[in-house]
């Protein structure tokens, strides 16, 4: 009887300390858990059958309580894993760990040894392949056609959007730190005017011009986006930051570059071979 109590205590010790101080944590924790649960099961059977000595009842009850706490701790560790990761990877103060957790909770798939997040891979492609040829995805032109920019008379209208206000607050802080200007109304007003009064172009311009030497990133900003244009802006900022074309934001970034005459088209002349047979036969 005492031997099984000692086995239960040993199993608990291996499970608790083995996952903290030793290599092969998973193996040790599982071995300790199996040992402890086996001992619990035998003690429970003896407890039900009344075969335990009277002095062992209190010990058995204590062990059962410890076993319950072990199971509760295991469940709590699993449920909090994603929340901890979300809080560690948050770079914008306006975005809380709960925002991040809720966003990915709807997309996660729990596997045996990992958590996967659903991503629509086709939706992220701007170049598609067909029979050995590469094309710009038709969805890019659809996004470009449906792009609805925000016209404003004053740069302070960024405050009408949580996303835009968050981005502008960060950009203004950077400009203040660099001591670029003392007259912010004139400074930002001129930039808005030079960008056609469009808030999206305005934010993109300030981002490109004044954050080149600063690593601020766009991590989780999409959580604040409430419509397609705002999602496009986050993607366009990401393109400007990474200098790499991705699908999300490519339509807005293309429109922005076109507005500033920064799109250069190379004329391509295709010569058809006179001997090529294009008949339907």
PDB file of N, CA and C in Angstrom, residues 146-199:
ATOM      1  N   UNK A 146     -12.288  48.322 -57.652  1.00  0.00           N
ATOM      2  CA  UNK A 146     -13.224  48.571 -56.549  1.00  0.00           C
ATOM      3  C   UNK A 146     -12.621  49.400 -55.419  1.00  0.00           C
ATOM      4  N   UNK A 147     -11.403  49.869 -55.612  1.00  0.00           N
ATOM      5  CA  UNK A 147     -10.731  50.630 -54.564  1.00  0.00           C
ATOM      6  C   UNK A 147     -11.470  51.942 -54.295  1.00  0.00           C
ATOM      7  N   UNK A 148     -11.810  52.183 -53.055  1.00  0.00           N
ATOM      8  CA  UNK A 148     -12.518  53.402 -52.661  1.00  0.00           C
ATOM      9  C   UNK A 148     -11.649  54.183 -51.675  1.00  0.00           C
ATOM     10  N   UNK A 149     -11.039  55.245 -52.170  1.00  0.00           N
ATOM     11  CA  UNK A 149     -10.142  56.041 -51.341  1.00  0.00           C
ATOM     12  C   UNK A 149     -10.917  57.061 -50.516  1.00  0.00           C
ATOM     13  N   UNK A 150     -10.287  57.509 -49.438  1.00  0.00           N
ATOM     14  CA  UNK A 150     -10.930  58.447 -48.515  1.00  0.00           C
ATOM     15  C   UNK A 150     -10.442  59.863 -48.794  1.00  0.00           C
ATOM     16  N   UNK A 151     -11.329  60.692 -49.308  1.00  0.00           N
ATOM     17  CA  UNK A 151     -10.996  62.086 -49.611  1.00  0.00           C
ATOM     18  C   UNK A 151     -11.182  62.934 -48.353  1.00  0.00           C
ATOM     19  N   UNK A 152     -10.220  63.821 -48.083  1.00  0.00           N
ATOM     20  CA  UNK A 152     -10.296  64.645 -46.876  1.00  0.00           C
ATOM     21  C   UNK A 152      -9.813  66.052 -47.166  1.00  0.00           C
ATOM     22  N   UNK A 153     -10.374  67.019 -46.448  1.00  0.00           N
ATOM     23  CA  UNK A 153      -9.947  68.411 -46.568  1.00  0.00           C
ATOM     24  C   UNK A 153      -8.893  68.758 -45.525  1.00  0.00           C
ATOM     25  N   UNK A 154      -8.830  67.958 -44.469  1.00  0.00           N
ATOM     26  CA  UNK A 154      -7.887  68.218 -43.385  1.00  0.00           C
ATOM     27  C   UNK A 154      -7.280  66.895 -42.922  1.00  0.00           C
ATOM     28  N   UNK A 155      -5.982  66.907 -42.663  1.00  0.00           N
ATOM     29  CA  UNK A 155      -5.308  65.661 -42.274  1.00  0.00           C
ATOM     30  C   UNK A 155      -5.848  65.095 -40.958  1.00  0.00           C
ATOM     31  N   UNK A 156      -6.457  65.958 -40.141  1.00  0.00           N
ATOM     32  CA  UNK A 156      -6.988  65.500 -38.856  1.00  0.00           C
ATOM     33  C   UNK A 156      -8.183  64.563 -39.012  1.00  0.00           C
ATOM     34  N   UNK A 157      -8.681  64.454 -40.229  1.00  0.00           N
ATOM     35  CA  UNK A 157      -9.778  63.522 -40.479  1.00  0.00           C
ATOM     36  C   UNK A 157      -9.326  62.066 -40.374  1.00  0.00           C
ATOM     37  N   UNK A 158      -8.039  61.841 -40.203  1.00  0.00           N
ATOM     38  CA  UNK A 158      -7.566  60.473 -39.943  1.00  0.00           C
ATOM     39  C   UNK A 158      -8.192  59.932 -38.660  1.00  0.00           C
ATOM     40  N   UNK A 159      -8.600  60.842 -37.776  1.00  0.00           N
ATOM     41  CA  UNK A 159      -9.183  60.422 -36.502  1.00  0.00           C
ATOM     42  C   UNK A 159     -10.571  59.819 -36.657  1.00  0.00           C
ATOM     43  N   UNK A 160     -11.131  59.905 -37.868  1.00  0.00           N
ATOM     44  CA  UNK A 160     -12.434  59.277 -38.109  1.00  0.00           C
ATOM     45  C   UNK A 160     -12.317  57.763 -38.239  1.00  0.00           C
ATOM     46  N   UNK A 161     -11.109  57.273 -38.359  1.00  0.00           N
ATOM     47  CA  UNK A 161     -10.854  55.833 -38.468  1.00  0.00           C
ATOM     48  C   UNK A 161      -9.886  55.416 -37.364  1.00  0.00           C
ATOM     49  N   UNK A 162     -10.221  54.356 -36.648  1.00  0.00           N
ATOM     50  CA  UNK A 162      -9.335  53.866 -35.586  1.00  0.00           C
ATOM     51  C   UNK A 162      -7.991  53.444 -36.171  1.00  0.00           C
ATOM     52  N   UNK A 163      -8.041  52.749 -37.301  1.00  0.00           N
ATOM     53  CA  UNK A 163      -6.803  52.295 -37.939  1.00  0.00           C
ATOM     54  C   UNK A 163      -5.944  53.470 -38.370  1.00  0.00           C
ATOM     55  N   UNK A 164      -6.536  54.424 -39.090  1.00  0.00           N
ATOM     56  CA  UNK A 164      -5.776  55.565 -39.599  1.00  0.00           C
ATOM     57  C   UNK A 164      -5.209  56.401 -38.449  1.00  0.00           C
ATOM     58  N   UNK A 165      -6.015  56.584 -37.398  1.00  0.00           N
ATOM     59  CA  UNK A 165      -5.563  57.361 -36.243  1.00  0.00           C
ATOM     60  C   UNK A 165      -4.386  56.675 -35.553  1.00  0.00           C
ATOM     61  N   UNK A 166      -4.437  55.352 -35.479  1.00  0.00           N
ATOM     62  CA  UNK A 166      -3.352  54.586 -34.853  1.00  0.00           C
ATOM     63  C   UNK A 166      -2.057  54.731 -35.638  1.00  0.00           C
ATOM     64  N   UNK A 167      -2.161  54.606 -36.961  1.00  0.00           N
ATOM     65  CA  UNK A 167      -0.975  54.741 -37.815  1.00  0.00           C
ATOM     66  C   UNK A 167      -0.413  56.159 -37.739  1.00  0.00           C
ATOM     67  N   UNK A 168      -1.306  57.148 -37.829  1.00  0.00           N
ATOM     68  CA  UNK A 168      -0.858  58.542 -37.814  1.00  0.00           C
ATOM     69  C   UNK A 168      -0.196  58.901 -36.484  1.00  0.00           C
ATOM     70  N   UNK A 169      -0.738  58.393 -35.395  1.00  0.00           N
ATOM     71  CA  UNK A 169      -0.146  58.665 -34.080  1.00  0.00           C
ATOM     72  C   UNK A 169       1.300  58.188 -34.034  1.00  0.00           C
ATOM     73  N   UNK A 170       1.531  57.003 -34.582  1.00  0.00           N
ATOM     74  CA  UNK A 170       2.890  56.458 -34.612  1.00  0.00           C
ATOM     75  C   UNK A 170       3.801  57.318 -35.500  1.00  0.00           C
ATOM     76  N   UNK A 171       3.296  57.697 -36.679  1.00  0.00           N
ATOM     77  CA  UNK A 171       4.093  58.492 -37.613  1.00  0.00           C
ATOM     78  C   UNK A 171       4.405  59.880 -37.055  1.00  0.00           C
ATOM     79  N   UNK A 172       3.409  60.488 -36.436  1.00  0.00           N
ATOM     80  CA  UNK A 172       3.628  61.821 -35.868  1.00  0.00           C
ATOM     81  C   UNK A 172       4.660  61.765 -34.746  1.00  0.00           C
ATOM     82  N   UNK A 173       4.615  60.698 -33.949  1.00  0.00           N
ATOM     83  CA  UNK A 173       5.602  60.541 -32.881  1.00  0.00           C
ATOM     84  C   UNK A 173       7.017  60.443 -33.425  1.00  0.00           C
ATOM     85  N   UNK A 174       7.167  59.746 -34.548  1.00  0.00           N
ATOM     86  CA  UNK A 174       8.489  59.618 -35.173  1.00  0.00           C
ATOM     87  C   UNK A 174       8.982  60.973 -35.672  1.00  0.00           C
ATOM     88  N   UNK A 175       8.088  61.735 -36.297  1.00  0.00           N
ATOM     89  CA  UNK A 175       8.455  63.054 -36.821  1.00  0.00           C
ATOM     90  C   UNK A 175       8.797  64.006 -35.678  1.00  0.00           C
ATOM     91  N   UNK A 176       8.059  63.910 -34.585  1.00  0.00           N
ATOM     92  CA  UNK A 176       8.370  64.741 -33.413  1.00  0.00           C
ATOM     93  C   UNK A 176       9.750  64.400 -32.859  1.00  0.00           C
ATOM     94  N   UNK A 177      10.068  63.115 -32.789  1.00  0.00           N
ATOM     95  CA  UNK A 177      11.379  62.694 -32.278  1.00  0.00           C
ATOM     96  C   UNK A 177      12.514  63.189 -33.172  1.00  0.00           C
ATOM     97  N   UNK A 178      12.252  63.254 -34.474  1.00  0.00           N
ATOM     98  CA  UNK A 178      13.279  63.714 -35.414  1.00  0.00           C
ATOM     99  C   UNK A 178      13.342  65.235 -35.511  1.00  0.00           C
ATOM    100  N   UNK A 179      12.373  65.915 -34.872  1.00  0.00           N
ATOM    101  CA  UNK A 179      12.318  67.384 -34.868  1.00  0.00           C
ATOM    102  C   UNK A 179      12.358  67.942 -36.289  1.00  0.00           C
ATOM    103  N   UNK A 180      11.514  67.390 -37.149  1.00  0.00           N
ATOM    104  CA  UNK A 180      11.493  67.791 -38.554  1.00  0.00           C
ATOM    105  C   UNK A 180      10.789  69.126 -38.748  1.00  0.00           C
ATOM    106  N   UNK A 181       9.772  69.403 -37.942  1.00  0.00           N
ATOM    107  CA  UNK A 181       8.997  70.631 -38.112  1.00  0.00           C
ATOM    108  C   UNK A 181       8.430  71.096 -36.783  1.00  0.00           C
ATOM    109  N   UNK A 182       8.092  72.387 -36.739  1.00  0.00           N
ATOM    110  CA  UNK A 182       7.407  72.946 -35.572  1.00  0.00           C
ATOM    111  C   UNK A 182       5.947  73.244 -35.886  1.00  0.00           C
ATOM    112  N   UNK A 183       5.643  73.366 -37.164  1.00  0.00           N
ATOM    113  CA  UNK A 183       4.279  73.684 -37.598  1.00  0.00           C
ATOM    114  C   UNK A 183       3.658  72.437 -38.225  1.00  0.00           C
ATOM    115  N   UNK A 184       3.022  71.620 -37.402  1.00  0.00           N
ATOM    116  CA  UNK A 184       2.490  70.348 -37.891  1.00  0.00           C
ATOM    117  C   UNK A 184       1.298  70.531 -38.821  1.00  0.00           C
ATOM    118  N   UNK A 185       0.488  71.543 -38.556  1.00  0.00           N
ATOM    119  CA  UNK A 185      -0.664  71.771 -39.429  1.00  0.00           C
ATOM    120  C   UNK A 185      -0.214  72.088 -40.852  1.00  0.00           C
ATOM    121  N   UNK A 186       0.770  72.958 -40.968  1.00  0.00           N
ATOM    122  CA  UNK A 186       1.284  73.310 -42.292  1.00  0.00           C
ATOM    123  C   UNK A 186       2.006  72.128 -42.927  1.00  0.00           C
ATOM    124  N   UNK A 187       2.797  71.424 -42.133  1.00  0.00           N
ATOM    125  CA  UNK A 187       3.593  70.301 -42.625  1.00  0.00           C
ATOM    126  C   UNK A 187       2.697  69.186 -43.166  1.00  0.00           C
ATOM    127  N   UNK A 188       1.768  68.725 -42.345  1.00  0.00           N
ATOM    128  CA  UNK A 188       0.897  67.629 -42.766  1.00  0.00           C
ATOM    129  C   UNK A 188      -0.139  68.084 -43.793  1.00  0.00           C
ATOM    130  N   UNK A 189      -0.541  69.365 -43.686  1.00  0.00           N
ATOM    131  CA  UNK A 189      -1.494  69.885 -44.661  1.00  0.00           C
ATOM    132  C   UNK A 189      -0.919  69.878 -46.067  1.00  0.00           C
ATOM    133  N   UNK A 190       0.364  70.247 -46.179  1.00  0.00           N
ATOM    134  CA  UNK A 190       1.033  70.254 -47.486  1.00  0.00           C
ATOM    135  C   UNK A 190       1.161  68.830 -48.036  1.00  0.00           C
ATOM    136  N   UNK A 191       1.486  67.879 -47.176  1.00  0.00           N
ATOM    137  CA  UNK A 191       1.614  66.489 -47.629  1.00  0.00           C
ATOM    138  C   UNK A 191       0.271  65.955 -48.108  1.00  0.00           C
ATOM    139  N   UNK A 192      -0.796  66.279 -47.376  1.00  0.00           N
ATOM    140  CA  UNK A 192      -2.128  65.829 -47.798  1.00  0.00           C
ATOM    141  C   UNK A 192      -2.492  66.433 -49.147  1.00  0.00           C
ATOM    142  N   UNK A 193      -2.188  67.706 -49.328  1.00  0.00           N
ATOM    143  CA  UNK A 193      -2.482  68.377 -50.602  1.00  0.00           C
ATOM    144  C   UNK A 193      -1.692  67.748 -51.744  1.00  0.00           C
ATOM    145  N   UNK A 194      -0.420  67.452 -51.509  1.00  0.00           N
ATOM    146  CA  UNK A 194       0.428  66.849 -52.541  1.00  0.00           C
ATOM    147  C   UNK A 194      -0.014  65.436 -52.898  1.00  0.00           C
ATOM    148  N   UNK A 195      -0.816  64.833 -52.038  1.00  0.00           N
ATOM    149  CA  UNK A 195      -1.309  63.482 -52.287  1.00  0.00           C
ATOM    150  C   UNK A 195      -2.788  63.469 -52.651  1.00  0.00           C
ATOM    151  N   UNK A 196      -3.218  64.577 -53.247  1.00  0.00           N
ATOM    152  CA  UNK A 196      -4.569  64.647 -53.785  1.00  0.00           C
ATOM    153  C   UNK A 196      -5.666  64.673 -52.752  1.00  0.00           C
ATOM    154  N   UNK A 197      -5.317  64.866 -51.491  1.00  0.00           N
ATOM    155  CA  UNK A 197      -6.324  64.879 -50.437  1.00  0.00           C
ATOM    156  C   UNK A 197      -6.776  63.495 -50.010  1.00  0.00           C
ATOM    157  N   UNK A 198      -6.104  62.473 -50.492  1.00  0.00           N
ATOM    158  CA  UNK A 198      -6.473  61.096 -50.131  1.00  0.00           C
ATOM    159  C   UNK A 198      -5.702  60.667 -48.883  1.00  0.00           C
ATOM    160  N   UNK A 199      -6.427  60.259 -47.862  1.00  0.00           N
ATOM    161  CA  UNK A 199      -5.792  59.888 -46.604  1.00  0.00           C
ATOM    162  C   UNK A 199      -4.882  58.676 -46.751  1.00  0.00           C
TER     163      UNK A 199
END
